[in-house]
Each structure stands twice: as structure tokens, then as C-alpha cells.
PDB file of C-alpha atoms in Angstrom:
ATOM      1  CA  UNK R   1      25.000  85.148  -3.855  1.00  0.00           C
ATOM      2  CA  UNK R   2      23.008  82.861  -6.079  1.00  0.00           C
ATOM      3  CA  UNK R   3      19.281  83.284  -6.559  1.00  0.00           C
ATOM      4  CA  UNK R   4      17.743  79.979  -7.613  1.00  0.00           C
ATOM      5  CA  UNK R   5      13.996  79.553  -7.588  1.00  0.00           C
ATOM      6  CA  UNK R   6      11.794  77.197  -5.619  1.00  0.00           C
ATOM      7  CA  UNK R   7       8.619  76.446  -7.558  1.00  0.00           C
ATOM      8  CA  UNK R   8       9.079  79.741  -9.382  1.00  0.00           C
ATOM      9  CA  UNK R   9       9.765  81.965  -6.348  1.00  0.00           C
ATOM     10  CA  UNK R  10      13.264  83.390  -6.014  1.00  0.00           C
ATOM     11  CA  UNK R  11      15.312  82.387  -2.980  1.00  0.00           C
ATOM     12  CA  UNK R  12      18.748  83.655  -2.007  1.00  0.00           C
ATOM     13  CA  UNK R  13      21.790  81.663  -0.980  1.00  0.00           C
ATOM     14  CA  UNK R  14      24.526  82.842   1.362  1.00  0.00           C
ATOM     15  CA  UNK R  15      27.126  83.073  -1.407  1.00  0.00           C
ATOM     16  CA  UNK R  16      28.208  81.424  -4.616  1.00  0.00           C
ATOM     17  CA  UNK R  17      29.456  77.945  -5.405  1.00  0.00           C
ATOM     18  CA  UNK R  18      33.206  77.491  -5.697  1.00  0.00           C
ATOM     19  CA  UNK R  19      34.158  78.109  -9.331  1.00  0.00           C
ATOM     20  CA  UNK R  20      36.138  75.918 -11.696  1.00  0.00           C
ATOM     21  CA  UNK R  21      39.799  76.022 -10.638  1.00  0.00           C
ATOM     22  CA  UNK R  22      39.078  77.014  -7.014  1.00  0.00           C
ATOM     23  CA  UNK R  23      40.255  74.879  -4.131  1.00  0.00           C
ATOM     24  CA  UNK R  24      37.213  73.107  -2.720  1.00  0.00           C
ATOM     25  CA  UNK R  25      36.669  74.021   0.938  1.00  0.00           C
ATOM     26  CA  UNK R  26      37.267  71.126   3.305  1.00  0.00           C
ATOM     27  CA  UNK R  27      34.299  70.113   5.438  1.00  0.00           C
ATOM     28  CA  UNK R  28      33.114  67.519   7.872  1.00  0.00           C
ATOM     29  CA  UNK R  29      29.816  65.688   7.618  1.00  0.00           C
ATOM     30  CA  UNK R  30      28.157  62.804   9.431  1.00  0.00           C
ATOM     31  CA  UNK R  31      27.332  59.496   7.742  1.00  0.00           C
ATOM     32  CA  UNK R  32      24.288  57.375   8.558  1.00  0.00           C
ATOM     33  CA  UNK R  33      26.341  55.345  11.059  1.00  0.00           C
ATOM     34  CA  UNK R  34      27.200  58.616  12.909  1.00  0.00           C
ATOM     35  CA  UNK R  35      30.865  58.503  11.870  1.00  0.00           C
ATOM     36  CA  UNK R  36      32.381  61.689  10.516  1.00  0.00           C
ATOM     37  CA  UNK R  37      33.945  62.183   7.103  1.00  0.00           C
ATOM     38  CA  UNK R  38      35.793  65.099   5.577  1.00  0.00           C
ATOM     39  CA  UNK R  39      36.653  66.051   2.039  1.00  0.00           C
ATOM     40  CA  UNK R  40      40.306  65.474   2.975  1.00  0.00           C
ATOM     41  CA  UNK R  41      39.457  61.779   3.479  1.00  0.00           C
ATOM     42  CA  UNK R  42      38.915  61.523  -0.288  1.00  0.00           C
ATOM     43  CA  UNK R  43      42.125  63.192  -1.478  1.00  0.00           C
ATOM     44  CA  UNK R  44      43.463  61.136  -4.378  1.00  0.00           C
ATOM     45  CA  UNK R  45      39.949  60.399  -5.683  1.00  0.00           C
ATOM     46  CA  UNK R  46      37.685  62.487  -7.825  1.00  0.00           C
ATOM     47  CA  UNK R  47      34.628  63.546  -5.850  1.00  0.00           C
ATOM     48  CA  UNK R  48      31.129  64.541  -6.903  1.00  0.00           C
ATOM     49  CA  UNK R  49      29.196  66.453  -4.247  1.00  0.00           C
ATOM     50  CA  UNK R  50      25.471  65.992  -4.791  1.00  0.00           C
ATOM     51  CA  UNK R  51      24.058  68.742  -2.538  1.00  0.00           C
ATOM     52  CA  UNK R  52      20.317  68.966  -1.907  1.00  0.00           C
ATOM     53  CA  UNK R  53      17.645  70.090   0.598  1.00  0.00           C
ATOM     54  CA  UNK R  54      16.251  66.767   1.891  1.00  0.00           C
ATOM     55  CA  UNK R  55      16.175  63.126   0.863  1.00  0.00           C
ATOM     56  CA  UNK R  56      12.500  63.174   1.910  1.00  0.00           C
ATOM     57  CA  UNK R  57      11.543  65.055  -1.265  1.00  0.00           C
ATOM     58  CA  UNK R  58      11.008  63.316  -4.619  1.00  0.00           C
ATOM     59  CA  UNK R  59      13.675  65.180  -6.615  1.00  0.00           C
ATOM     60  CA  UNK R  60      16.321  64.799  -3.912  1.00  0.00           C
ATOM     61  CA  UNK R  61      15.590  61.084  -3.597  1.00  0.00           C
ATOM     62  CA  UNK R  62      15.818  60.736  -7.379  1.00  0.00           C
ATOM     63  CA  UNK R  63      19.221  62.443  -7.463  1.00  0.00           C
ATOM     64  CA  UNK R  64      20.587  60.046  -4.835  1.00  0.00           C
ATOM     65  CA  UNK R  65      19.225  57.049  -6.772  1.00  0.00           C
ATOM     66  CA  UNK R  66      20.638  58.278 -10.100  1.00  0.00           C
ATOM     67  CA  UNK R  67      24.065  59.065  -8.686  1.00  0.00           C
ATOM     68  CA  UNK R  68      24.055  55.686  -6.926  1.00  0.00           C
ATOM     69  CA  UNK R  69      23.505  54.040 -10.323  1.00  0.00           C
ATOM     70  CA  UNK R  70      25.980  56.230 -12.217  1.00  0.00           C
ATOM     71  CA  UNK R  71      28.676  56.154  -9.511  1.00  0.00           C
ATOM     72  CA  UNK R  72      28.996  52.405  -9.921  1.00  0.00           C
ATOM     73  CA  UNK R  73      30.263  53.093 -13.444  1.00  0.00           C
ATOM     74  CA  UNK R  74      32.925  55.685 -12.485  1.00  0.00           C
ATOM     75  CA  UNK R  75      36.253  54.162 -11.473  1.00  0.00           C
ATOM     76  CA  UNK R  76      38.251  56.265  -9.028  1.00  0.00           C
ATOM     77  CA  UNK R  77      35.312  58.529  -8.249  1.00  0.00           C
ATOM     78  CA  UNK R  78      33.371  58.948  -5.022  1.00  0.00           C
ATOM     79  CA  UNK R  79      29.925  60.532  -4.878  1.00  0.00           C
ATOM     80  CA  UNK R  80      28.989  62.202  -1.609  1.00  0.00           C
ATOM     81  CA  UNK R  81      25.307  63.091  -1.266  1.00  0.00           C
ATOM     82  CA  UNK R  82      24.979  65.927   1.250  1.00  0.00           C
ATOM     83  CA  UNK R  83      21.933  67.415   2.939  1.00  0.00           C
ATOM     84  CA  UNK R  84      20.842  68.815   6.283  1.00  0.00           C
ATOM     85  CA  UNK R  85      18.850  65.628   6.941  1.00  0.00           C
ATOM     86  CA  UNK R  86      19.615  63.806  10.149  1.00  0.00           C
ATOM     87  CA  UNK R  87      21.812  60.722   9.716  1.00  0.00           C
ATOM     88  CA  UNK R  88      18.864  58.541  10.816  1.00  0.00           C
ATOM     89  CA  UNK R  89      16.732  59.738   7.880  1.00  0.00           C
ATOM     90  CA  UNK R  90      19.452  59.202   5.286  1.00  0.00           C
ATOM     91  CA  UNK R  91      20.236  55.791   6.758  1.00  0.00           C
ATOM     92  CA  UNK R  92      16.596  54.759   6.610  1.00  0.00           C
ATOM     93  CA  UNK R  93      16.304  55.945   2.998  1.00  0.00           C
ATOM     94  CA  UNK R  94      19.476  54.181   1.853  1.00  0.00           C
ATOM     95  CA  UNK R  95      18.491  50.950   3.583  1.00  0.00           C
ATOM     96  CA  UNK R  96      15.034  50.947   2.022  1.00  0.00           C
ATOM     97  CA  UNK R  97      16.401  51.827  -1.431  1.00  0.00           C
ATOM     98  CA  UNK R  98      19.484  49.579  -1.437  1.00  0.00           C
ATOM     99  CA  UNK R  99      21.780  52.592  -1.917  1.00  0.00           C
ATOM    100  CA  UNK R 100      25.393  51.430  -1.610  1.00  0.00           C
ATOM    101  CA  UNK R 101      27.483  53.120  -4.320  1.00  0.00           C
ATOM    102  CA  UNK R 102      27.413  56.629  -2.841  1.00  0.00           C
ATOM    103  CA  UNK R 103      28.274  58.104   0.534  1.00  0.00           C
ATOM    104  CA  UNK R 104      25.354  59.906   2.137  1.00  0.00           C
ATOM    105  CA  UNK R 105      26.143  62.507   4.741  1.00  0.00           C
ATOM    106  CA  UNK R 106      24.503  65.128   6.903  1.00  0.00           C
ATOM    107  CA  UNK R 107      25.817  68.585   7.708  1.00  0.00           C
ATOM    108  CA  UNK R 108      23.710  68.801  10.875  1.00  0.00           C
ATOM    109  CA  UNK R 109      26.881  69.311  12.975  1.00  0.00           C
ATOM    110  CA  UNK R 110      28.564  71.624  10.462  1.00  0.00           C
ATOM    111  CA  UNK R 111      26.993  75.051  10.197  1.00  0.00           C
ATOM    112  CA  UNK R 112      29.757  76.265   7.885  1.00  0.00           C
ATOM    113  CA  UNK R 113      29.238  73.894   4.948  1.00  0.00           C
ATOM    114  CA  UNK R 114      26.327  75.838   3.452  1.00  0.00           C
ATOM    115  CA  UNK R 115      28.188  79.133   3.770  1.00  0.00           C
ATOM    116  CA  UNK R 116      31.517  77.771   2.511  1.00  0.00           C
ATOM    117  CA  UNK R 117      29.891  76.228  -0.549  1.00  0.00           C
ATOM    118  CA  UNK R 118      27.402  79.068  -1.153  1.00  0.00           C
ATOM    119  CA  UNK R 119      24.347  76.813  -0.907  1.00  0.00           C
ATOM    120  CA  UNK R 120      22.768  77.862   2.404  1.00  0.00           C
ATOM    121  CA  UNK R 121      19.342  79.320   1.654  1.00  0.00           C
ATOM    122  CA  UNK R 122      18.886  82.581   3.562  1.00  0.00           C
ATOM    123  CA  UNK R 123      15.213  83.165   2.818  1.00  0.00           C
ATOM    124  CA  UNK R 124      12.114  81.409   1.515  1.00  0.00           C
ATOM    125  CA  UNK R 125      10.303  78.394   2.957  1.00  0.00           C
ATOM    126  CA  UNK R 126      13.493  76.281   3.035  1.00  0.00           C
ATOM    127  CA  UNK R 127      15.557  78.973   4.782  1.00  0.00           C
ATOM    128  CA  UNK R 128      18.405  77.421   6.733  1.00  0.00           C
ATOM    129  CA  UNK R 129      18.914  74.310   4.597  1.00  0.00           C
ATOM    130  CA  UNK R 130      20.828  73.648   1.392  1.00  0.00           C
ATOM    131  CA  UNK R 131      19.887  74.469  -2.181  1.00  0.00           C
ATOM    132  CA  UNK R 132      20.371  71.895  -4.954  1.00  0.00           C
ATOM    133  CA  UNK R 133      23.875  71.988  -6.436  1.00  0.00           C
ATOM    134  CA  UNK R 134      26.645  69.831  -7.840  1.00  0.00           C
ATOM    135  CA  UNK R 135      30.382  70.314  -7.295  1.00  0.00           C
ATOM    136  CA  UNK R 136      32.911  68.066  -9.031  1.00  0.00           C
ATOM    137  CA  UNK R 137      36.377  67.995  -7.470  1.00  0.00           C
ATOM    138  CA  UNK R 138      39.623  66.517  -8.789  1.00  0.00           C
ATOM    139  CA  UNK R 139      42.103  64.299  -6.938  1.00  0.00           C
ATOM    140  CA  UNK R 140      43.973  67.324  -5.565  1.00  0.00           C
ATOM    141  CA  UNK R 141      40.889  69.117  -4.258  1.00  0.00           C
ATOM    142  CA  UNK R 142      40.327  71.592  -7.094  1.00  0.00           C
ATOM    143  CA  UNK R 143      36.892  72.271  -8.523  1.00  0.00           C
ATOM    144  CA  UNK R 144      36.374  70.892 -12.028  1.00  0.00           C
ATOM    145  CA  UNK R 145      32.686  71.805 -12.384  1.00  0.00           C
ATOM    146  CA  UNK R 146      29.921  73.364 -10.335  1.00  0.00           C
ATOM    147  CA  UNK R 147      26.215  73.803 -10.948  1.00  0.00           C
ATOM    148  CA  UNK R 148      23.725  75.724  -8.841  1.00  0.00           C
ATOM    149  CA  UNK R 149      20.483  74.197 -10.117  1.00  0.00           C
ATOM    150  CA  UNK R 150      18.380  77.178 -11.221  1.00  0.00           C
ATOM    151  CA  UNK R 151      15.072  75.659 -10.066  1.00  0.00           C
ATOM    152  CA  UNK R 152      15.548  73.742  -6.830  1.00  0.00           C
ATOM    153  CA  UNK R 153      12.658  71.398  -7.669  1.00  0.00           C
ATOM    154  CA  UNK R 154      14.518  70.253 -10.823  1.00  0.00           C
ATOM    155  CA  UNK R 155      17.185  67.571 -11.107  1.00  0.00           C
ATOM    156  CA  UNK R 156      20.814  68.538 -11.682  1.00  0.00           C
ATOM    157  CA  UNK R 157      22.601  68.003 -14.999  1.00  0.00           C
ATOM    158  CA  UNK R 158      24.029  64.534 -14.288  1.00  0.00           C
ATOM    159  CA  UNK R 159      25.745  64.259 -17.646  1.00  0.00           C
ATOM    160  CA  UNK R 160      27.591  67.581 -17.285  1.00  0.00           C
ATOM    161  CA  UNK R 161      28.823  66.551 -13.834  1.00  0.00           C
ATOM    162  CA  UNK R 162      30.029  63.175 -15.065  1.00  0.00           C
ATOM    163  CA  UNK R 163      31.575  64.697 -18.205  1.00  0.00           C
ATOM    164  CA  UNK R 164      33.699  66.961 -15.979  1.00  0.00           C
ATOM    165  CA  UNK R 165      35.336  63.864 -14.515  1.00  0.00           C
TER     166      UNK R 165
END
């Protein structure tokens, strides 16, 4: 289990992120239009999973904006921004921000995602939602890079994620 901090206080996650070389667990998530996606839908493309607590927080919103900008420059790569937000909230955010280069998805119907990826917070004020993490996956579904952000209020290392591609 990982133990990132939230504003300096340690929180615990259900497990650990998949490591480099692991097969990335498949999952389903719900897009803003209420359609479902799975990781299997993206086989043949490199995938960056931008995992975070809620798009309604400044750092999470920033990560979606930055990946939206950087994803436009990555041929053959899909960025999926995943949180426990309801699809209505992520749709509203993306519409207001003009976000169109990333896929935003909710795990509100999938209780296993946080456990399978080791990002479900099991204590602290955000217990029950996802910690901030990045997982980069190759075309065959193997993990190329993962980062559990040590301080959940901080941004991920965008350059390390993109360099892994």
C-alpha cells in the first residue's frame, strides 16, 4: 500500500500502482456522455492514465488542462483522465474549459478500479476516492511508467510520463 500525503498528513491507499512491466488491469469507466469505455478499447495505442481525486479541485483541473495541451502533441497516444467525479461534473468542466484532446471518465460505476490500480484512499478526509497518480501503458497493455504522486495536492511529473512514451 502506498502512503502519499494530503497537505502533509499521511493517507493510505488500498494497494500499490502496477509496476513497470506489469499488465495493466482492464477497467470500465463512464464518459461525460454516459457511454462506457474500457482500457481494452485502446489496445494498439499508448495510453496515459491521469488519475486524480476530483476535477473540482485546482490541482486536478490543472492536470486535465496540461494533459489536454500535451496530448495534442503525442501521435498515437490517448490520455484518459479518471476520477470518481460524476460524468455530469466532468462534462461541465470540459465544456467550460474547451477540453477536447483527452478522454475524461468517471469510475462511479466501477468500485474495483481504485483497488486494481492501488489508488483508492482508505483513510483521511478523501477516503473512498482516488489518489493522484499517473500510469503510462504501451500498445499491448503493459505498464511503461507509474507515479503515485507523493503529495496529493501537487501536480504529477508530466515530463516523466511523456518521456516514458
